[in-house]
Tab-separated table of C-alpha atoms and ligand atoms in Angstrom:
chain	number	residue	atom	x	y	z
J	1	UNK	CA	21.345	-19.371	46.319
J	2	UNK	CA	24.982	-19.712	45.147
J	3	UNK	CA	27.572	-18.233	47.591
J	4	UNK	CA	31.374	-18.336	48.503
J	5	UNK	CA	32.753	-21.218	50.807
J	6	UNK	CA	36.319	-21.444	52.054
J	7	UNK	CA	37.401	-25.437	51.778
J	8	UNK	CA	40.700	-25.236	53.342
J	9	UNK	CA	43.879	-23.305	51.728
J	10	UNK	CA	43.560	-21.245	48.533
J	11	UNK	CA	40.862	-23.531	47.472
J	12	UNK	CA	37.636	-21.213	47.806
J	13	UNK	CA	34.715	-22.235	45.226
J	14	UNK	CA	30.618	-21.446	44.817
J	15	UNK	CA	28.954	-23.233	45.420
J	16	UNK	CA	24.630	-23.785	46.036
J	17	UNK	CA	23.634	-22.426	49.631
J	18	UNK	CA	20.039	-22.450	51.246
J	19	UNK	CA	19.396	-19.157	51.104
J	20	UNK	CA	19.363	-17.225	54.415
J	21	UNK	CA	16.048	-16.821	56.477
J	22	UNK	CA	14.866	-15.368	59.553
J	23	UNK	CA	15.884	-17.479	62.443
J	24	UNK	CA	15.337	-14.878	65.653
J	25	UNK	CA	12.208	-12.358	65.541
J	26	UNK	CA	15.085	-9.578	65.123
J	27	UNK	CA	16.291	-10.910	61.859
J	28	UNK	CA	16.850	-8.772	58.419
J	29	UNK	CA	17.363	-10.586	55.520
J	30	UNK	CA	19.343	-7.762	53.288
J	31	UNK	CA	19.366	-8.347	49.247
J	32	UNK	CA	23.389	-7.511	48.213
J	33	UNK	CA	23.618	-6.081	44.920
J	34	UNK	CA	27.245	-6.101	45.456
J	35	UNK	CA	29.961	-7.853	47.966
J	36	UNK	CA	33.748	-7.784	48.112
J	37	UNK	CA	36.587	-10.092	49.367
J	38	UNK	CA	38.582	-8.219	53.105
J	39	UNK	CA	42.197	-8.270	53.830
J	40	UNK	CA	41.108	-10.507	56.124
J	41	UNK	CA	39.969	-13.206	54.627
J	42	UNK	CA	43.658	-13.765	53.375
J	43	UNK	CA	44.242	-15.125	56.917
J	44	UNK	CA	41.906	-18.077	56.270
J	45	UNK	CA	42.003	-18.597	52.974
J	46	UNK	CA	46.448	-18.977	53.243
J	47	UNK	CA	45.501	-21.554	55.842
J	48	UNK	CA	47.343	-19.178	58.342
J	49	UNK	CA	43.615	-19.439	60.469
J	50	UNK	CA	42.836	-22.525	59.123
J	51	UNK	CA	38.802	-23.105	58.259
J	52	UNK	CA	38.119	-26.136	60.455
J	53	UNK	CA	35.196	-27.126	58.153
J	54	UNK	CA	33.481	-25.612	54.475
J	55	UNK	CA	32.908	-22.205	55.449
J	56	UNK	CA	31.223	-19.570	53.590
J	57	UNK	CA	32.539	-16.346	53.218
J	58	UNK	CA	32.100	-12.874	53.198
J	59	UNK	CA	31.672	-10.191	56.285
J	60	UNK	CA	31.246	-6.981	54.450
J	61	UNK	CA	27.049	-5.761	52.922
J	62	UNK	CA	25.018	-4.194	52.391
J	63	UNK	CA	22.319	-4.178	50.550
J	64	UNK	CA	18.242	-3.748	50.561
J	65	UNK	CA	15.894	-5.187	53.316
J	66	UNK	CA	14.282	-8.437	51.861
J	67	UNK	CA	12.046	-9.369	54.871
J	68	UNK	CA	12.368	-8.531	58.576
J	69	UNK	CA	11.264	-9.888	61.793
J	70	UNK	CA	8.514	-9.790	64.278
J	71	UNK	CA	10.547	-7.554	66.288
J	72	UNK	CA	12.522	-5.845	64.288
J	73	UNK	CA	10.475	-1.809	64.627
J	74	UNK	CA	12.983	0.594	63.124
J	75	UNK	CA	14.187	-1.351	60.163
J	76	UNK	CA	11.633	-1.755	57.268
J	77	UNK	CA	11.584	-3.994	53.791
J	78	UNK	CA	12.750	-1.756	50.841
J	79	UNK	CA	15.145	0.747	52.692
J	80	UNK	CA	18.748	0.187	51.842
J	81	UNK	CA	21.265	-0.495	55.696
J	82	UNK	CA	24.392	-1.386	55.719
J	83	UNK	CA	25.848	-3.280	59.060
J	84	UNK	CA	29.034	-3.668	59.984
J	85	UNK	CA	30.445	-7.349	60.709
J	86	UNK	CA	29.403	-7.332	64.378
J	87	UNK	CA	26.236	-7.605	64.508
J	88	UNK	CA	25.094	-5.228	67.677
J	89	UNK	CA	21.933	-4.768	69.731
J	90	UNK	CA	23.074	-0.880	70.027
J	91	UNK	CA	21.946	-0.213	73.264
J	92	UNK	CA	23.904	-2.341	76.445
J	93	UNK	CA	26.315	-0.322	78.106
J	94	UNK	CA	29.340	-1.293	75.686
J	95	UNK	CA	27.572	-0.126	72.756
J	96	UNK	CA	26.236	2.924	74.443
J	97	UNK	CA	30.021	3.318	75.074
J	98	UNK	CA	30.397	3.482	71.406
J	99	UNK	CA	32.131	-0.210	70.791
J	100	UNK	CA	29.295	-2.382	69.336
J	101	UNK	CA	32.272	-5.013	68.213
J	102	UNK	CA	32.490	-5.842	72.238
J	103	UNK	CA	28.448	-5.408	72.456
J	104	UNK	CA	27.684	-7.701	74.883
J	105	UNK	CA	25.153	-9.259	72.722
J	106	UNK	CA	27.815	-9.097	69.525
J	107	UNK	CA	27.210	-11.950	66.890
J	108	UNK	CA	29.789	-12.096	63.736
J	109	UNK	CA	27.696	-11.896	60.334
J	110	UNK	CA	29.164	-14.134	58.027
J	111	UNK	CA	28.130	-15.751	54.680
J	112	UNK	CA	27.944	-11.958	52.648
J	113	UNK	CA	29.728	-12.976	49.007
J	114	UNK	CA	26.269	-14.426	48.376
J	115	UNK	CA	23.426	-12.539	47.147
J	116	UNK	CA	21.565	-12.933	50.063
J	117	UNK	CA	22.514	-12.316	53.416
J	118	UNK	CA	21.060	-12.765	56.950
J	119	UNK	CA	21.718	-10.144	59.785
J	120	UNK	CA	20.597	-10.736	63.177
J	121	UNK	CA	19.776	-7.913	65.800
J	122	UNK	CA	19.120	-5.954	62.760
J	123	UNK	CA	17.806	-2.723	64.339
J	124	UNK	CA	20.845	-2.581	66.132
J	125	UNK	CA	23.537	-3.340	63.659
J	126	UNK	CA	21.479	-1.830	60.539
J	127	UNK	CA	21.937	2.211	59.419
J	128	UNK	CA	19.576	3.014	56.194
J	129	UNK	CA	20.654	5.019	53.791
J	130	UNK	CA	18.982	8.745	53.607
J	131	UNK	CA	16.664	7.489	50.447
J	132	UNK	CA	18.036	4.609	47.281
J	133	UNK	CA	21.441	4.867	45.998
J	134	UNK	CA	22.526	5.566	42.670
J	135	UNK	CA	24.789	2.692	41.983
J	136	UNK	CA	28.028	4.625	41.677
J	137	UNK	CA	28.163	5.110	45.581
J	138	UNK	CA	26.989	1.098	46.370
J	139	UNK	CA	31.332	0.481	46.531
J	140	UNK	CA	31.686	3.683	48.699
J	141	UNK	CA	29.028	2.397	50.800
J	142	UNK	CA	29.854	-0.791	50.619
J	143	UNK	CA	33.626	-0.075	52.225
J	144	UNK	CA	31.969	1.949	55.556
J	145	UNK	CA	30.574	-1.570	56.504
J	146	UNK	CA	34.658	-3.018	56.933
J	147	UNK	CA	37.744	-1.341	55.704
J	148	UNK	CA	35.932	2.451	55.854
J	149	UNK	CA	35.108	2.032	59.333
J	150	UNK	CA	38.187	0.451	60.586
J	151	UNK	CA	40.533	2.914	58.770
J	152	UNK	CA	38.405	5.578	60.370
J	153	UNK	CA	39.207	4.117	63.656
J	154	UNK	CA	42.815	3.428	63.170
J	155	UNK	CA	43.112	7.214	62.686
J	156	UNK	CA	40.704	7.809	65.672
J	157	UNK	CA	42.297	5.377	68.123
J	158	UNK	CA	45.610	7.002	67.263
J	159	UNK	CA	43.898	10.614	68.092
J	160	UNK	CA	44.682	12.682	65.186
J	161	UNK	CA	43.514	16.195	65.485
J	162	UNK	CA	44.210	18.897	63.382
J	163	UNK	CA	47.804	20.266	62.291
J	164	UNK	CA	49.163	16.501	63.062
J	165	UNK	CA	51.957	14.274	61.924
J	166	UNK	CA	50.338	11.091	60.507
J	167	UNK	CA	52.207	7.779	59.973
J	168	UNK	CA	50.186	5.278	58.293
J	169	UNK	CA	52.009	1.677	58.842
J	170	UNK	CA	49.697	-1.129	56.069
J	171	UNK	CA	48.953	0.454	52.256
J	172	UNK	CA	46.178	-2.533	52.322
J	173	UNK	CA	42.049	-1.091	51.668
J	174	UNK	CA	42.894	-0.434	55.408
J	175	UNK	CA	45.689	1.501	55.344
J	176	UNK	CA	44.783	3.354	51.885
J	177	UNK	CA	41.936	4.211	54.123
J	178	UNK	CA	42.783	4.750	57.040
J	179	UNK	CA	45.350	7.659	55.038
J	180	UNK	CA	41.919	9.432	53.966
J	181	UNK	CA	40.638	9.015	57.715
J	182	UNK	CA	43.762	11.397	59.007
J	183	UNK	CA	43.306	13.807	56.508
J	184	UNK	CA	39.787	13.987	56.663
J	185	UNK	CA	40.531	14.444	60.476
J	186	UNK	CA	42.896	17.252	59.542
J	187	UNK	CA	46.178	15.451	59.307
J	188	UNK	CA	48.703	18.078	58.287
J	189	UNK	CA	51.287	15.670	56.963
J	190	UNK	CA	50.407	11.777	56.300
J	191	UNK	CA	53.547	9.344	55.614
J	192	UNK	CA	51.950	6.309	53.909
J	193	UNK	CA	54.217	3.499	54.390
J	194	UNK	CA	54.567	1.511	51.155
J	195	UNK	CA	56.525	-0.470	48.264
J	196	UNK	CA	53.717	-1.459	46.065
J	197	UNK	CA	53.913	1.782	43.447
J	198	UNK	CA	49.555	1.361	42.883
J	199	UNK	CA	49.250	1.780	46.107
J	200	UNK	CA	51.408	4.639	47.130
J	201	UNK	CA	48.963	6.502	43.832
J	202	UNK	CA	45.713	5.704	45.584
J	203	UNK	CA	47.481	6.220	49.267
J	204	UNK	CA	48.758	10.192	47.257
J	205	UNK	CA	44.811	10.780	46.338
J	206	UNK	CA	43.748	9.674	49.259
J	207	UNK	CA	45.845	12.591	50.954
J	208	UNK	CA	49.367	10.964	52.240
J	209	UNK	CA	52.267	13.399	51.676
J	210	UNK	CA	55.403	11.359	51.926
J	211	UNK	CA	55.845	7.694	50.974
J	212	UNK	CA	57.842	5.809	53.405
J	213	UNK	CA	59.250	2.679	51.813
J	214	UNK	CA	61.949	0.895	53.880
J	215	UNK	CA	60.538	-1.172	56.441
J	216	UNK	CA	61.114	-2.183	60.006
J	217	UNK	CA	63.980	-0.413	60.806
J	218	UNK	CA	64.938	1.655	58.177
J	219	UNK	CA	61.541	2.621	58.056
J	220	UNK	CA	61.119	3.823	61.082
J	221	UNK	CA	64.369	5.878	60.885
J	222	UNK	CA	62.808	7.321	58.081
J	223	UNK	CA	59.850	8.408	60.163
J	224	UNK	CA	62.346	10.188	62.073
J	225	UNK	CA	64.018	12.053	59.677
J	226	UNK	CA	61.353	13.397	58.705
J	227	UNK	CA	59.757	14.751	61.941
J	228	UNK	CA	63.795	16.173	63.557
J	229	UNK	CA	64.494	12.603	65.052
J	230	UNK	CA	61.041	12.864	67.293
J	231	UNK	CA	58.817	10.796	64.918
J	232	UNK	CA	55.015	11.115	63.647
J	233	UNK	CA	52.386	12.152	65.860
J	234	UNK	CA	49.936	9.672	65.403
J	235	UNK	CA	50.202	6.061	64.304
J	236	UNK	CA	47.965	3.653	62.339
J	237	UNK	CA	48.675	0.294	63.114
J	238	UNK	CA	46.604	-1.525	59.647
J	239	UNK	CA	48.353	-4.807	59.228
J	240	UNK	CA	49.040	-7.293	62.023
J	241	UNK	CA	52.223	-8.784	61.711
J	242	UNK	CA	54.802	-8.216	65.112
J	243	UNK	CA	56.592	-6.051	62.592
J	244	UNK	CA	54.383	-3.916	61.427
J	245	UNK	CA	53.234	-3.605	65.235
J	246	UNK	CA	56.685	-2.803	65.986
J	247	UNK	CA	57.510	-0.009	63.882
J	248	UNK	CA	54.471	1.406	64.751
J	249	UNK	CA	55.443	1.811	67.895
J	250	UNK	CA	58.921	3.158	67.235
J	251	UNK	CA	57.497	5.234	65.089
J	252	UNK	CA	55.951	7.378	67.640
J	253	UNK	CA	57.040	10.227	69.272
J	254	UNK	CA	57.177	10.565	73.001
J	255	UNK	CA	52.896	11.046	73.991
J	256	UNK	CA	51.704	10.161	70.600
J	257	UNK	CA	48.945	7.271	70.433
J	258	UNK	CA	48.735	3.975	68.281
J	259	UNK	CA	45.590	2.814	66.976
J	260	UNK	CA	45.773	-0.687	65.699
J	261	UNK	CA	43.438	-2.621	63.626
J	262	UNK	CA	45.370	-5.420	61.915
J	263	UNK	CA	44.110	-8.657	63.772
J	264	UNK	CA	46.785	-9.693	65.233
J	265	UNK	CA	49.596	-12.460	64.655
J	266	UNK	CA	52.765	-13.654	66.299
J	267	UNK	CA	52.581	-9.847	67.619
J	268	UNK	CA	54.476	-9.992	71.231
J	269	UNK	CA	55.262	-6.913	73.230
J	270	UNK	CA	58.225	-5.535	75.468
J	271	UNK	CA	56.535	-4.039	78.701
J	272	UNK	CA	59.893	-3.154	79.230
J	273	UNK	CA	60.115	-1.317	75.949
J	274	UNK	CA	56.773	0.088	75.741
J	275	UNK	CA	57.482	1.658	79.479
J	276	UNK	CA	60.096	3.546	78.096
J	277	UNK	CA	58.754	4.414	74.853
J	278	UNK	CA	55.651	6.502	76.353
J	279	UNK	CA	53.064	5.614	73.834
J	280	UNK	CA	49.108	4.909	74.094
J	281	UNK	CA	47.886	1.738	72.368
J	282	UNK	CA	44.254	1.593	71.249
J	283	UNK	CA	42.638	-0.573	69.314
J	284	UNK	CA	40.774	-3.680	68.357
J	285	UNK	CA	38.077	-4.658	66.072
J	286	UNK	CA	36.522	-1.601	64.677
J	287	UNK	CA	33.126	-0.014	66.518
J	288	UNK	CA	31.611	0.307	62.869
J	289	UNK	CA	28.378	0.640	64.007
J	290	UNK	CA	29.226	4.042	65.763
J	291	UNK	CA	30.909	5.876	63.092
J	292	UNK	CA	28.215	3.827	59.821
J	293	UNK	CA	26.229	7.900	60.314
J	294	UNK	CA	28.943	10.419	60.110
J	295	UNK	CA	30.099	7.822	57.146
J	296	UNK	CA	27.087	7.332	55.104
J	297	UNK	CA	26.845	11.561	55.252
J	298	UNK	CA	30.583	12.086	53.914
J	299	UNK	CA	29.488	9.304	51.210
J	300	UNK	CA	26.518	10.470	49.960
J	301	UNK	CA	27.741	14.007	50.135
J	302	UNK	CA	30.746	13.053	48.109
J	303	UNK	CA	32.801	14.042	50.113
J	304	UNK	CA	34.602	11.181	50.652
J	305	UNK	CA	35.294	8.424	47.897
J	306	UNK	CA	36.505	4.495	49.322
J	307	UNK	CA	35.325	2.773	46.984
J	308	UNK	CA	38.174	4.149	44.840
J	309	UNK	CA	40.372	1.192	46.888
J	310	UNK	CA	38.168	-1.466	44.512
J	311	UNK	CA	40.709	-2.052	41.823
J	312	UNK	CA	39.515	-4.996	40.575
J	313	UNK	CA	35.205	-5.922	39.554
J	314	UNK	CA	34.509	-9.553	39.250
J	315	UNK	CA	31.488	-11.715	39.026
J	316	UNK	CA	30.238	-13.533	42.033
J	317	UNK	CA	30.970	-16.816	39.562
J	318	UNK	CA	34.914	-15.414	39.724
J	319	UNK	CA	35.140	-15.606	43.790
J	320	UNK	CA	38.287	-17.572	43.255
J	321	UNK	CA	40.032	-15.355	41.114
J	322	UNK	CA	39.376	-12.520	42.973
J	323	UNK	CA	41.132	-13.942	46.181
J	324	UNK	CA	44.302	-15.452	43.836
J	325	UNK	CA	44.269	-11.981	42.471
J	326	UNK	CA	44.808	-10.057	46.494
J	327	UNK	CA	46.529	-12.930	47.487
J	328	UNK	CA	49.137	-12.107	44.927
J	329	UNK	CA	49.048	-8.232	45.934
J	330	UNK	CA	47.507	-8.035	41.933
J	331	UNK	CA	44.909	-6.618	43.494
J	332	UNK	CA	44.131	-3.611	46.574
J	333	UNK	CA	40.127	-5.192	47.049
J	334	UNK	CA	38.293	-7.611	44.956
J	335	UNK	CA	33.979	-6.039	44.238
J	336	UNK	CA	32.275	-9.150	43.455
J	337	UNK	CA	28.294	-8.759	41.249
J	338	UNK	CA	26.447	-11.547	42.834
L	401	LIG	ZN1	25.093	-4.437	72.850
């Protein structure tokens, strides 16, 4: 089986790997009709989080169950399933509380940029669609595995409610889907912070009412201008840099929540500033599993079309170009066909 392997900075190769096998009786093996590159893969690709050894890449997946271990009871061969980048048992106290990405038995799923994938804890992790999806639904279903679930969590963690003014920091796939999520949750005004025209256009399609191109303190000043000097009712932070985190916190009105889902890199918070900001912070790795049933329904009923974030489709053979295009911001998100 061929799969993507990262060797070092900007060196991703497609190479022959052993096909995954059932290791634990709770595993499932799924066949992937499509896979993709995540913005968070770029941290490794750029050498910001360097890999210690050649590492199979990819953690977003959906596909057809080929085989299940003997302890798997609810997931069946032939079903079309979606799961999160963290496998979870969905039964421990953290899972029961809706934080499956903090499952006591969580396991990172990796190596999904390939034709086949092993998913641990299949019964807890995977959610089946009502039927086999048509081909045109697959990109949207694939986003639920990470970027859409993460954008949704950002909006949920920011307590977006009907009528609110929401600011979204970050115009990657997660930020754009954060816009879509805020719209779905009834936000009245959604300010997308982006200086990149194709992304601004997609943000508007997803429901953004305003675009702010300034960054840092300039971006904060624009949000204040748009809100009579008060700040946004909810802010989604979808980048993970110090600048974007501060921009998010300072754009929030007193009493607002900031949902932060960008993996922090170099973020340092000043407790004194936070104390006087009167802002709630909630975020972390999205508990995607919690949202899968609801999001599958929305995609299945054509109420949302998050698959629009894929603006580049390549055969898996061209995975290196898929990474390059995202690294150079020529593509928002690359879909790969194994
Ligand atoms: Zn659990």
